[in-house]
Short mmCIF file of C-alpha atoms and ligand atoms in Angstrom, two decimals:
data_model
loop_
_atom_site.label_atom_id
_atom_site.label_comp_id
_atom_site.label_asym_id
_atom_site.label_seq_id
_atom_site.Cartn_x
_atom_site.Cartn_y
_atom_site.Cartn_z
CA VAL A 1 74.92 -106.19 -86.32
CA ILE A 2 76.77 -105.85 -83.12
CA GLN A 3 78.54 -109.18 -81.45
CA ILE A 4 80.42 -108.64 -77.96
CA ARG A 5 81.70 -111.66 -76.71
CA ASP A 6 83.22 -111.90 -73.07
CA VAL A 7 84.11 -108.33 -73.00
CA THR A 8 86.16 -107.24 -70.01
CA LYS A 9 87.31 -103.36 -69.50
CA ILE A 10 90.23 -103.02 -66.77
CA TYR A 11 91.40 -99.54 -66.10
CA GLU A 12 94.80 -99.65 -64.22
CA MET A 13 95.10 -96.83 -61.59
CA GLY A 14 98.30 -95.23 -60.48
CA ASP A 15 101.00 -97.58 -60.18
CA GLY A 16 99.07 -100.21 -61.44
CA THR A 17 98.12 -101.67 -58.05
CA ILE A 18 94.43 -100.59 -58.17
CA GLN A 19 92.28 -102.15 -60.88
CA VAL A 20 89.05 -100.84 -61.71
CA ARG A 21 87.19 -103.69 -63.24
CA ALA A 22 84.25 -101.38 -65.33
CA LEU A 23 83.14 -104.25 -67.39
CA ASP A 24 83.33 -107.99 -66.47
CA GLY A 25 82.60 -110.81 -69.31
CA VAL A 26 80.05 -109.05 -70.98
CA SER A 27 78.60 -110.86 -73.92
CA LEU A 28 75.82 -109.00 -76.02
CA ASP A 29 74.21 -109.27 -79.55
CA ILE A 30 72.26 -106.28 -80.95
CA SER A 31 70.57 -106.68 -84.61
CA ASP A 32 70.21 -104.27 -87.41
CA GLY A 33 67.25 -102.03 -86.53
CA GLU A 34 66.86 -103.07 -82.78
CA TYR A 35 66.02 -100.33 -80.15
CA VAL A 36 67.75 -101.21 -76.99
CA ALA A 37 67.88 -99.57 -73.50
CA ILE A 38 70.87 -100.01 -71.17
CA MET A 39 69.94 -99.36 -67.53
CA GLY A 40 71.99 -99.64 -64.34
CA ALA A 41 73.31 -98.07 -61.20
CA SER A 42 75.81 -95.10 -61.35
CA GLY A 43 79.10 -96.82 -61.71
CA SER A 44 77.85 -99.78 -63.46
CA GLY A 45 79.84 -99.75 -66.86
CA LYS A 46 77.09 -98.15 -68.94
CA SER A 47 78.93 -95.64 -70.36
CA THR A 48 82.34 -97.56 -70.69
CA LEU A 49 80.06 -100.36 -72.54
CA MET A 50 79.08 -97.37 -75.12
CA ASN A 51 82.37 -96.37 -75.70
CA ILE A 52 83.48 -99.82 -76.75
CA ILE A 53 80.29 -100.44 -78.85
CA GLY A 54 81.27 -97.07 -80.77
CA CYS A 55 84.94 -97.68 -81.41
CA LEU A 56 86.06 -94.91 -78.97
CA ASP A 57 87.58 -97.69 -76.89
CA VAL A 58 89.12 -100.92 -76.89
CA PRO A 59 88.21 -103.97 -74.47
CA THR A 60 90.91 -105.10 -72.30
CA GLU A 61 89.88 -108.49 -73.00
CA GLY A 62 86.98 -110.50 -75.35
CA THR A 63 86.06 -109.63 -78.68
CA TYR A 64 83.84 -106.87 -80.88
CA HIS A 65 82.58 -107.85 -84.17
CA ILE A 66 80.87 -105.43 -86.12
CA ASP A 67 78.86 -106.81 -89.27
CA GLY A 68 81.00 -109.69 -88.79
CA GLN A 69 84.31 -108.19 -88.91
CA ALA A 70 86.51 -108.29 -85.82
CA VAL A 71 87.04 -104.63 -84.44
CA GLU A 72 90.50 -105.62 -83.08
CA SER A 73 91.68 -106.39 -86.93
CA MET A 74 90.24 -103.34 -88.49
CA SER A 75 92.73 -100.62 -89.80
CA ASN A 76 92.79 -97.48 -88.44
CA ASP A 77 91.00 -96.00 -91.43
CA ARG A 78 88.36 -98.32 -91.23
CA LEU A 79 87.38 -97.36 -87.57
CA ALA A 80 87.68 -93.85 -88.48
CA ASP A 81 85.19 -94.56 -91.01
CA ILE A 82 82.45 -96.61 -88.51
CA ARG A 83 83.14 -93.67 -86.05
CA SER A 84 82.23 -91.02 -88.79
CA ARG A 85 79.75 -92.58 -91.00
CA LYS A 86 78.08 -95.62 -89.41
CA VAL A 87 77.56 -94.40 -85.72
CA GLY A 88 76.32 -91.29 -84.30
CA PHE A 89 77.15 -90.39 -80.71
CA VAL A 90 75.27 -88.70 -78.02
CA PHE A 91 77.61 -88.07 -75.30
CA GLN A 92 76.43 -88.31 -71.65
CA THR A 93 78.50 -84.76 -70.86
CA HIS A 94 77.95 -82.90 -74.17
CA ASN A 95 81.65 -82.61 -75.79
CA LEU A 96 80.76 -79.39 -77.67
CA LEU A 97 83.16 -76.92 -78.38
CA PRO A 98 83.41 -73.86 -76.52
CA ARG A 99 84.51 -71.42 -78.99
CA LEU A 100 82.28 -72.88 -81.75
CA THR A 101 78.59 -71.88 -82.15
CA ALA A 102 75.71 -74.26 -81.80
CA LEU A 103 75.41 -74.43 -85.75
CA ALA A 104 79.29 -74.74 -86.28
CA ASN A 105 79.21 -77.57 -83.67
CA VAL A 106 76.82 -79.44 -85.64
CA GLU A 107 78.58 -79.01 -88.86
CA LEU A 108 81.99 -80.20 -87.62
CA PRO A 109 81.57 -83.85 -88.18
CA MET A 110 80.77 -82.91 -91.86
CA MET A 111 84.16 -81.28 -92.27
CA TYR A 112 85.97 -84.18 -93.31
CA GLY A 113 84.54 -86.33 -96.58
CA ARG A 114 82.21 -84.78 -99.16
CA TRP A 115 78.94 -83.29 -97.57
CA PRO A 116 77.24 -81.12 -99.77
CA ASN A 117 74.89 -78.58 -98.28
CA ARG A 118 76.63 -78.78 -94.74
CA ARG A 119 74.94 -75.68 -93.67
CA THR A 120 71.38 -76.55 -94.49
CA ARG A 121 71.71 -80.03 -93.17
CA ALA A 122 73.16 -78.72 -89.58
CA GLU A 123 70.21 -76.38 -89.37
CA HIS A 124 67.64 -78.74 -90.19
CA ALA A 125 69.01 -80.83 -87.27
CA LEU A 126 68.83 -77.89 -85.12
CA GLU A 127 65.49 -77.30 -85.88
CA LEU A 128 64.34 -80.90 -85.13
CA VAL A 129 65.57 -80.15 -81.50
CA ASN A 130 63.79 -76.86 -81.22
CA LEU A 131 67.00 -74.92 -81.47
CA ALA A 132 66.47 -72.87 -84.86
CA ASP A 133 66.85 -69.57 -82.93
CA ARG A 134 69.54 -70.40 -80.63
CA MET A 135 72.21 -71.34 -83.67
CA ASP A 136 74.24 -68.72 -83.27
CA HIS A 137 75.15 -69.24 -79.44
CA ARG A 138 78.20 -70.63 -78.24
CA PRO A 139 77.80 -73.38 -75.60
CA THR A 140 78.38 -71.12 -72.79
CA GLU A 141 75.50 -68.93 -74.08
CA LEU A 142 72.94 -71.77 -74.00
CA SER A 143 71.31 -73.48 -70.79
CA GLY A 144 72.18 -76.99 -69.93
CA GLY A 145 69.00 -78.49 -71.79
CA GLN A 146 70.13 -76.78 -75.05
CA GLN A 147 73.79 -77.90 -75.02
CA GLN A 148 72.59 -81.40 -74.65
CA ARG A 149 70.05 -80.94 -77.71
CA VAL A 150 72.57 -79.35 -79.68
CA GLY A 151 75.00 -82.81 -79.12
CA ILE A 152 71.66 -84.63 -80.13
CA ALA A 153 71.46 -82.44 -83.47
CA ARG A 154 75.18 -83.29 -83.58
CA ALA A 155 74.87 -86.78 -83.57
CA LEU A 156 71.95 -87.31 -86.01
CA VAL A 157 73.31 -84.69 -88.94
CA LYS A 158 75.18 -87.25 -90.59
CA GLU A 159 72.12 -89.59 -90.81
CA PRO A 160 74.02 -92.68 -89.14
CA SER A 161 72.85 -96.26 -89.00
CA VAL A 162 73.56 -96.76 -85.45
CA LEU A 163 72.42 -94.23 -82.92
CA LEU A 164 74.35 -94.18 -79.69
CA ALA A 165 72.71 -92.02 -77.15
CA ASP A 166 74.74 -91.85 -73.26
CA GLU A 167 71.59 -90.10 -71.31
CA PRO A 168 70.40 -87.96 -73.89
CA THR A 169 67.24 -86.29 -72.14
CA GLY A 170 69.19 -86.21 -68.36
CA ASN A 171 69.10 -82.32 -68.49
CA LEU A 172 65.71 -82.24 -70.34
CA ASP A 173 62.53 -80.86 -69.07
CA THR A 174 59.29 -83.15 -69.83
CA SER A 175 58.23 -81.83 -72.85
CA ASN A 176 61.72 -81.46 -74.64
CA THR A 177 62.11 -85.20 -73.51
CA THR A 178 59.00 -86.43 -74.88
CA GLU A 179 60.08 -84.64 -78.15
CA ILE A 180 63.34 -86.31 -78.30
CA LEU A 181 62.23 -89.77 -77.73
CA ASN A 182 59.67 -89.32 -80.38
CA ILE A 183 62.40 -88.42 -82.88
CA ILE A 184 64.48 -91.13 -81.77
CA SER A 185 61.39 -93.66 -82.20
CA ASP A 186 60.72 -92.29 -85.75
CA LEU A 187 64.08 -92.49 -86.57
CA ASN A 188 64.21 -96.27 -85.54
CA HIS A 189 60.42 -97.05 -86.93
CA GLN A 190 60.73 -95.29 -90.10
CA ASN A 191 64.42 -95.28 -91.17
CA GLY A 192 65.23 -98.56 -89.48
CA ILE A 193 68.56 -96.98 -87.48
CA THR A 194 69.58 -99.07 -84.57
CA VAL A 195 69.27 -97.38 -81.20
CA ILE A 196 71.14 -98.05 -78.03
CA VAL A 197 69.91 -95.59 -75.47
CA VAL A 198 71.47 -95.53 -71.91
CA THR A 199 69.08 -94.31 -69.27
CA HIS A 200 68.46 -94.48 -65.67
CA GLU A 201 64.73 -93.22 -66.57
CA ARG A 202 61.78 -95.63 -66.60
CA ASP A 203 60.15 -93.70 -68.95
CA VAL A 204 63.10 -93.40 -71.66
CA ALA A 205 63.58 -97.31 -71.17
CA ALA A 206 59.78 -97.77 -71.94
CA ARG A 207 60.47 -96.64 -75.59
CA ALA A 208 62.86 -99.38 -76.27
CA ASP A 209 61.82 -102.85 -77.58
CA ARG A 210 64.51 -104.71 -75.23
CA VAL A 211 66.23 -103.57 -71.59
CA ILE A 212 69.70 -104.69 -70.67
CA THR A 213 70.49 -103.95 -67.16
CA LEU A 214 74.25 -103.51 -65.76
CA SER A 215 75.67 -104.10 -62.14
CA ASP A 216 79.01 -103.86 -61.44
CA GLY A 217 80.28 -104.47 -65.21
CA HIS A 218 78.03 -107.57 -65.56
CA ILE A 219 74.68 -107.93 -67.36
CA ILE A 220 72.42 -108.92 -64.99
CA SER A 221 68.86 -109.12 -67.10
CA ASP A 222 68.13 -108.52 -70.81
CA GLU A 223 64.56 -108.37 -71.37
CA THR A 224 62.70 -107.99 -74.61
CA ARG A 225 59.19 -106.56 -74.55
CA PRO A 226 56.73 -108.75 -76.43
CA GLN A 227 55.95 -107.50 -79.87
CA ALA A 228 52.43 -105.97 -80.55
CA VAL B 19 66.83 -63.89 -46.10
CA ILE B 20 67.00 -63.46 -50.37
CA GLN B 21 65.05 -60.54 -51.41
CA ILE B 22 65.09 -60.14 -55.47
CA ARG B 23 63.27 -57.22 -56.99
CA ASP B 24 61.98 -56.53 -60.76
CA VAL B 25 65.10 -58.67 -61.55
CA THR B 26 65.60 -58.70 -65.30
CA LYS B 27 68.66 -60.65 -67.15
CA ILE B 28 69.51 -59.60 -70.50
CA TYR B 29 72.09 -60.92 -72.47
CA GLU B 30 73.01 -58.92 -75.85
CA MET B 31 74.51 -60.91 -78.69
CA GLY B 32 76.96 -60.20 -81.33
CA ASP B 33 77.18 -56.31 -82.29
CA GLY B 34 74.06 -56.08 -79.83
CA THR B 35 71.36 -56.09 -82.00
CA ILE B 36 70.17 -59.32 -80.59
CA GLN B 37 68.70 -59.42 -76.88
CA VAL B 38 68.22 -62.45 -75.35
CA ARG B 39 65.70 -61.68 -71.94
CA ALA B 40 66.93 -64.63 -69.88
CA LEU B 41 64.90 -63.25 -66.61
CA ASP B 42 62.16 -60.56 -67.16
CA GLY B 43 60.89 -58.67 -63.69
CA VAL B 44 61.26 -61.68 -61.22
CA SER B 45 60.59 -60.85 -57.64
CA LEU B 46 60.96 -63.31 -55.10
CA ASP B 47 61.28 -63.67 -51.49
CA ILE B 48 63.11 -66.62 -49.71
CA SER B 49 63.32 -67.10 -46.05
CA ASP B 50 66.15 -68.54 -43.99
CA GLY B 51 65.40 -72.32 -43.41
CA GLU B 52 62.92 -72.44 -46.47
CA TYR B 53 63.27 -75.37 -48.97
CA VAL B 54 62.45 -74.08 -52.30
CA ALA B 55 62.32 -75.73 -55.77
CA ILE B 56 62.65 -74.27 -58.98
CA MET B 57 60.74 -75.71 -61.97
CA GLY B 58 60.58 -74.63 -65.48
CA ALA B 59 61.21 -75.73 -69.10
CA SER B 60 64.25 -75.89 -70.74
CA GLY B 61 65.81 -72.15 -71.58
CA SER B 62 63.15 -70.82 -68.74
CA GLY B 63 65.84 -68.99 -67.05
CA LYS B 64 66.30 -71.53 -63.71
CA SER B 65 70.33 -71.46 -63.83
CA THR B 66 70.58 -67.79 -64.53
CA LEU B 67 68.35 -67.17 -61.67
CA MET B 68 70.54 -69.20 -59.56
CA ASN B 69 73.37 -67.73 -60.93
CA ILE B 70 72.33 -64.21 -59.68
CA ILE B 71 71.11 -65.67 -56.43
CA GLY B 72 74.43 -67.32 -55.54
CA CYS B 73 76.25 -63.93 -56.60
CA LEU B 74 78.07 -65.65 -59.18
CA ASP B 75 76.12 -62.71 -62.01
CA VAL B 76 74.46 -59.64 -61.67
CA PRO B 77 71.09 -58.43 -62.77
CA THR B 78 71.15 -56.23 -65.47
CA GLU B 79 67.64 -54.42 -64.01
CA GLY B 80 66.64 -54.92 -60.58
CA THR B 81 67.53 -55.12 -57.01
CA TYR B 82 68.72 -58.03 -54.85
CA HIS B 83 69.32 -58.09 -51.11
CA ILE B 84 70.71 -60.63 -48.73
CA ASP B 85 70.26 -60.26 -45.52
CA GLY B 86 68.97 -56.65 -45.78
CA GLN B 87 72.13 -55.50 -47.71
CA ALA B 88 72.01 -54.67 -51.47
CA VAL B 89 74.34 -57.32 -53.33
CA GLU B 90 75.12 -54.01 -55.79
CA SER B 91 76.43 -52.17 -52.78
CA MET B 92 78.85 -54.80 -51.63
CA SER B 93 82.30 -55.01 -51.66
CA ASN B 94 84.17 -56.99 -53.67
CA ASP B 95 85.53 -58.70 -50.34
CA ARG B 96 81.91 -59.00 -49.10
CA LEU B 97 80.95 -60.74 -52.37
CA ALA B 98 83.55 -63.06 -52.26
CA ASP B 99 83.08 -63.99 -48.72
CA ILE B 100 79.32 -64.64 -49.35
CA ARG B 101 80.34 -67.07 -52.16
CA SER B 102 82.77 -68.76 -50.38
CA ARG B 103 81.30 -69.07 -46.93
CA LYS B 104 77.71 -68.66 -47.13
CA VAL B 105 76.63 -70.36 -50.32
CA GLY B 106 77.34 -73.74 -51.47
CA PHE B 107 76.69 -74.10 -54.90
CA VAL B 108 75.94 -77.29 -57.38
CA PHE B 109 76.43 -76.51 -60.85
CA GLN B 110 74.34 -78.40 -63.53
CA THR B 111 77.51 -79.28 -65.33
CA HIS B 112 79.67 -80.36 -62.60
CA ASN B 113 82.73 -77.83 -63.02
CA LEU B 114 85.35 -80.00 -61.47
CA LEU B 115 89.24 -79.47 -62.19
CA PRO B 116 90.23 -82.05 -64.89
CA ARG B 117 93.96 -82.56 -63.48
CA LEU B 118 92.56 -82.66 -59.72
CA THR B 119 91.43 -85.64 -58.00
CA ALA B 120 88.02 -86.08 -56.38
CA LEU B 121 89.38 -85.56 -52.98
CA ALA B 122 91.66 -82.67 -54.32
CA ASN B 123 88.37 -81.08 -56.12
CA VAL B 124 86.76 -81.21 -52.79
CA GLU B 125 89.37 -79.66 -50.86
CA LEU B 126 89.75 -76.70 -53.19
CA PRO B 127 87.13 -74.48 -51.57
CA MET B 128 88.99 -74.85 -48.25
CA MET B 129 92.78 -73.73 -49.89
CA TYR B 130 91.67 -70.23 -48.69
CA GLY B 131 90.95 -69.23 -45.08
CA ARG B 132 91.33 -71.08 -42.19
CA TRP B 133 90.15 -74.69 -42.33
CA PRO B 134 91.39 -76.95 -39.88
CA ASN B 135 91.36 -80.61 -40.90
CA ARG B 136 90.73 -79.98 -44.69
CA ARG B 137 91.64 -83.45 -45.61
CA THR B 138 89.34 -85.22 -42.80
CA ARG B 139 86.29 -82.87 -44.02
CA ALA B 140 86.56 -83.78 -47.70
CA GLU B 141 86.75 -87.37 -47.21
CA HIS B 142 83.82 -87.17 -44.83
CA ALA B 143 82.03 -85.36 -47.59
CA LEU B 144 82.84 -87.61 -50.24
CA GLU B 145 81.50 -90.78 -48.08
CA LEU B 146 78.33 -88.70 -47.60
CA VAL B 147 78.06 -89.33 -51.50
CA ASN B 148 79.46 -93.07 -51.62
CA LEU B 149 82.43 -91.92 -53.21
CA ALA B 150 84.73 -92.95 -50.60
CA ASP B 151 86.23 -95.71 -52.89
CA ARG B 152 86.88 -93.18 -56.09
CA MET B 153 88.48 -90.06 -54.15
CA ASP B 154 91.87 -90.82 -56.02
CA HIS B 155 90.15 -90.70 -59.52
CA ARG B 156 90.25 -87.87 -61.51
CA PRO B 157 86.89 -86.66 -63.30
CA THR B 158 87.76 -88.53 -66.32
CA GLU B 159 88.13 -91.71 -64.52
CA LEU B 160 84.87 -91.02 -62.97
CA SER B 161 81.19 -91.90 -64.24
CA GLY B 162 79.09 -88.92 -64.90
CA GLY B 163 76.76 -89.77 -62.01
CA GLN B 164 80.30 -90.03 -59.73
CA GLN B 165 81.30 -86.82 -61.27
CA GLN B 166 78.06 -85.11 -60.15
CA ARG B 167 78.37 -86.49 -56.92
CA VAL B 168 81.63 -84.92 -56.51
CA GLY B 169 80.25 -81.87 -57.15
CA ILE B 170 77.46 -81.94 -54.66
CA ALA B 171 80.45 -82.88 -51.93
CA ARG B 172 82.22 -79.94 -52.88
CA ALA B 173 78.93 -77.86 -52.34
CA LEU B 174 78.84 -79.33 -48.56
CA VAL B 175 82.19 -79.45 -47.31
CA LYS B 176 82.08 -75.99 -46.04
CA GLU B 177 78.56 -76.36 -44.32
CA PRO B 178 76.95 -73.39 -45.92
CA SER B 179 74.00 -71.78 -44.72
CA VAL B 180 72.57 -71.56 -48.32
CA LEU B 181 72.86 -74.27 -50.60
CA LEU B 182 72.13 -73.72 -54.47
CA ALA B 183 71.64 -76.96 -56.00
CA ASP B 184 71.10 -76.74 -60.12
CA GLU B 185 69.72 -80.01 -61.24
CA PRO B 186 71.72 -82.10 -58.81
CA THR B 187 70.45 -85.46 -59.74
CA GLY B 188 69.98 -85.01 -63.31
CA ASN B 189 72.69 -87.81 -63.64
CA LEU B 190 72.01 -90.17 -61.03
CA ASP B 191 70.13 -93.66 -60.63
CA THR B 192 67.07 -93.86 -58.76
CA SER B 193 68.85 -95.08 -55.31
CA ASN B 194 71.79 -92.09 -55.44
CA THR B 195 69.01 -89.66 -56.24
CA THR B 196 66.98 -90.71 -53.22
CA GLU B 197 70.12 -90.48 -51.23
CA ILE B 198 71.16 -87.49 -52.23
CA LEU B 199 67.59 -85.95 -51.75
CA ASN B 200 67.72 -87.40 -48.07
CA ILE B 201 71.15 -85.40 -47.20
CA ILE B 202 69.47 -82.49 -48.62
CA SER B 203 66.21 -82.83 -46.54
CA ASP B 204 68.46 -83.66 -43.30
CA LEU B 205 70.67 -80.57 -44.06
CA ASN B 206 67.11 -78.88 -44.26
CA HIS B 207 65.30 -79.98 -41.33
CA GLN B 208 68.05 -80.45 -38.84
CA ASN B 209 70.77 -78.11 -39.65
CA GLY B 210 68.49 -75.32 -40.90
CA ILE B 211 70.07 -74.69 -44.27
CA THR B 212 68.15 -72.90 -46.61
CA VAL B 213 68.00 -75.02 -49.91
CA ILE B 214 67.00 -73.82 -53.41
CA VAL B 215 66.97 -76.68 -56.07
CA VAL B 216 66.43 -76.48 -59.62
CA THR B 217 64.77 -79.37 -61.07
CA HIS B 218 62.45 -80.67 -63.79
CA GLU B 219 61.67 -84.05 -62.06
CA ARG B 220 58.56 -84.12 -60.17
CA ASP B 221 59.66 -86.23 -57.26
CA VAL B 222 62.87 -83.84 -56.72
CA ALA B 223 60.31 -81.10 -56.63
CA ALA B 224 58.20 -83.10 -54.25
CA ARG B 225 60.77 -82.81 -51.28
CA ALA B 226 60.66 -78.95 -51.34
CA ASP B 227 57.96 -76.86 -49.34
CA ARG B 228 57.52 -74.68 -51.88
CA VAL B 229 57.98 -74.76 -55.84
CA ILE B 230 58.42 -71.77 -57.86
CA THR B 231 57.77 -72.28 -62.09
CA LEU B 232 59.58 -70.13 -64.24
CA SER B 233 58.53 -69.79 -67.90
CA ASP B 234 60.45 -67.34 -70.70
CA GLY B 235 61.85 -65.53 -67.80
CA HIS B 236 58.92 -65.18 -65.60
CA ILE B 237 57.51 -66.34 -62.56
CA ILE B 238 54.29 -68.21 -63.58
CA SER B 239 53.50 -69.86 -60.07
CA ASP B 240 54.76 -69.92 -56.76
CA GLU B 241 52.83 -72.54 -54.38
CA THR B 242 53.56 -73.50 -50.78
CA ARG B 243 52.73 -77.09 -49.70
CA PRO B 244 50.36 -77.10 -46.60
CA GLN B 245 52.57 -77.79 -43.84
CA ALA B 246 51.82 -80.70 -41.77
N1 ATP C 7 75.57 -66.16 -71.96
C1 ATP C 7 74.31 -66.23 -72.85
N2 ATP C 7 74.56 -65.18 -73.88
C2 ATP C 7 72.97 -65.61 -74.33
N3 ATP C 7 71.95 -66.23 -74.08
C3 ATP C 7 72.13 -66.64 -72.99
C4 ATP C 7 73.25 -66.74 -72.27
N4 ATP C 7 73.55 -67.86 -71.12
C5 ATP C 7 71.77 -68.08 -71.20
N5 ATP C 7 71.43 -67.52 -72.42
C6 ATP C 7 70.06 -68.01 -72.90
O1 ATP C 7 68.96 -67.63 -71.73
C7 ATP C 7 68.11 -68.35 -71.73
C8 ATP C 7 67.85 -68.79 -70.20
O2 ATP C 7 69.22 -69.61 -69.88
P1 ATP C 7 68.84 -70.64 -68.40
O3 ATP C 7 70.42 -71.37 -68.64
O4 ATP C 7 68.83 -69.98 -67.55
O5 ATP C 7 67.76 -71.70 -68.92
P2 ATP C 7 67.29 -73.13 -67.83
O6 ATP C 7 66.16 -72.95 -67.48
O7 ATP C 7 68.45 -73.38 -66.71
O8 ATP C 7 67.69 -74.20 -69.10
P3 ATP C 7 67.73 -75.63 -68.55
O9 ATP C 7 66.57 -76.24 -68.03
O10 ATP C 7 67.92 -76.25 -70.21
O11 ATP C 7 69.14 -75.91 -67.74
C9 ATP C 7 68.09 -69.55 -72.52
O12 ATP C 7 67.26 -69.57 -73.54
C10 ATP C 7 69.85 -69.33 -72.98
O13 ATP C 7 69.67 -69.74 -74.61
N1 ATP C 8 89.48 -93.70 -66.71
C1 ATP C 8 89.33 -94.48 -65.77
N2 ATP C 8 89.95 -94.93 -64.84
C2 ATP C 8 89.65 -95.48 -63.64
N3 ATP C 8 88.25 -96.07 -63.60
C3 ATP C 8 87.43 -95.71 -64.26
C4 ATP C 8 87.64 -94.87 -65.47
N4 ATP C 8 86.51 -94.49 -66.40
C5 ATP C 8 85.66 -95.12 -65.37
N5 ATP C 8 86.21 -95.65 -64.36
C6 ATP C 8 85.30 -96.12 -63.05
O1 ATP C 8 84.47 -97.48 -63.94
C7 ATP C 8 83.42 -97.54 -63.52
C8 ATP C 8 82.16 -97.69 -64.81
O2 ATP C 8 82.34 -96.26 -65.18
P1 ATP C 8 81.17 -95.71 -66.40
O3 ATP C 8 81.54 -94.19 -66.38
O4 ATP C 8 81.05 -96.85 -67.48
O5 ATP C 8 79.74 -96.06 -65.58
P2 ATP C 8 78.06 -95.65 -65.72
O6 ATP C 8 77.69 -96.80 -65.73
O7 ATP C 8 78.05 -94.90 -67.09
O8 ATP C 8 77.72 -94.77 -64.57
P3 ATP C 8 76.88 -93.35 -64.54
O9 ATP C 8 75.54 -93.88 -64.40
O10 ATP C 8 77.47 -92.53 -63.51
O11 ATP C 8 77.19 -92.50 -65.72
C9 ATP C 8 83.09 -96.33 -62.42
O12 ATP C 8 83.21 -97.11 -61.15
C10 ATP C 8 84.28 -95.43 -62.84
O13 ATP C 8 84.82 -94.92 -61.36
MG1 MG C 9 77.51 -92.64 -67.39
MG1 MG C 10 69.65 -74.70 -66.26
#
């Protein structure tokens, strides 16, 4: 359960005279097992919100509770544990390590902690995104869409309970986009994984049960699809 | 005029035992002032073809002529001149320098050669893509869509005669996508700039006069829209 109350994120530029208000008084609850899409114009605060939800960044004001516990009061160990075991993050720009192969990039999250069968898990994740035949390629030896899919495999390899995906299909053709969306839907419907996807594409948002729209750092709409 | 004949691009992996045939016998002519879209599945060779057209890479086999002159026989100076003055390139991953501001990144192509009013030209290019208020931000202080728009401004700032844009709107919302496509259409229709856009989105391809589709390194279709 994710609970965000009155969260504001302010970036101070240069000598502090310029303030960019990336998020402005955002409140939002997300329950376990929900599938939420976050939409909004470029610069509206979507990635900033995702970074806070994924504990990669902290609010300037407001509170953020995960499973009832305030993130501000968590120890570094607890935060690291959330980032590494509870949440899987697909970044808007893939953030792969350039000197490692696709396989090694997908194995990387499992280098700490006890993870039996690391290579097998990583290979399986790459098969899931149709990259079995590219696992020995480094990022510069992969197409844009292939790099994005490696990022998706890496986010899924530890079977997280929350998947945060920031524009996961932006560089993908129709057929790969459909496959990735099917994988994500299955993880949500069959495994009960909570999914939060940032997208500016209607057909990606159409797969979610609920669509939240940001504008200039505010939530301007929050629509739940009528359940079949 | 761009003339590509039987171009093949082979990447050799590791000890040379694995060959990736990224392009396989591609032939294609593009005339001055055309507006061409290149589509195809992820990994089909689109970015590889663009890099060869933009003189950022060389074919393994086949020939490439620009304005009647074979690229293989050009001096390094002539190649550098084409890359810096004739062609503007929007990369699939933005490739901005992380320690420079948006403004400095857009000015960068003008640091060599005589370019009067560099700052003014760069500011104008950033206004064109709605980023006047973000020109002092560095790439990490910009959203994904904003980074992509800086890349577009940088490609346009020298008013090139050929614009090569590899998925220029992948990270952009609908309104910014429309604006960028309008800018590109104007440059083509009013200024006669030759435009080659790689895209996997139908509505982006719809703006072009001609759509070329790649599959596994081959051209499988080349359709010219009936002229109104
Ligand atoms: N340096 C390299 N070494 C080995 N293989 C490579 C290299 N660069 C690209 N490839 C391979 O060549 C093929 C074509 O890559 P390319 O980047 O041209 O595809 P693309 O059509 O642009 O795909 P996308 O839509 O995903 O961006 C891919 O299968 C890729 O794995
Ligand atoms: N480190 C930073 N310093 C200053 N401003 C920042 C910083 N990071 C982001 N911003 C600004 O905060 C605003 C929100 O950025 P964010 O990345 O959350 O947008 P977004 O909704 O993800 O956009 P896109 O759809 O283009 O990816 C933008 O206007 C951006 O310029
Ligand atoms: Mg973003
Ligand atoms: Mg590509």
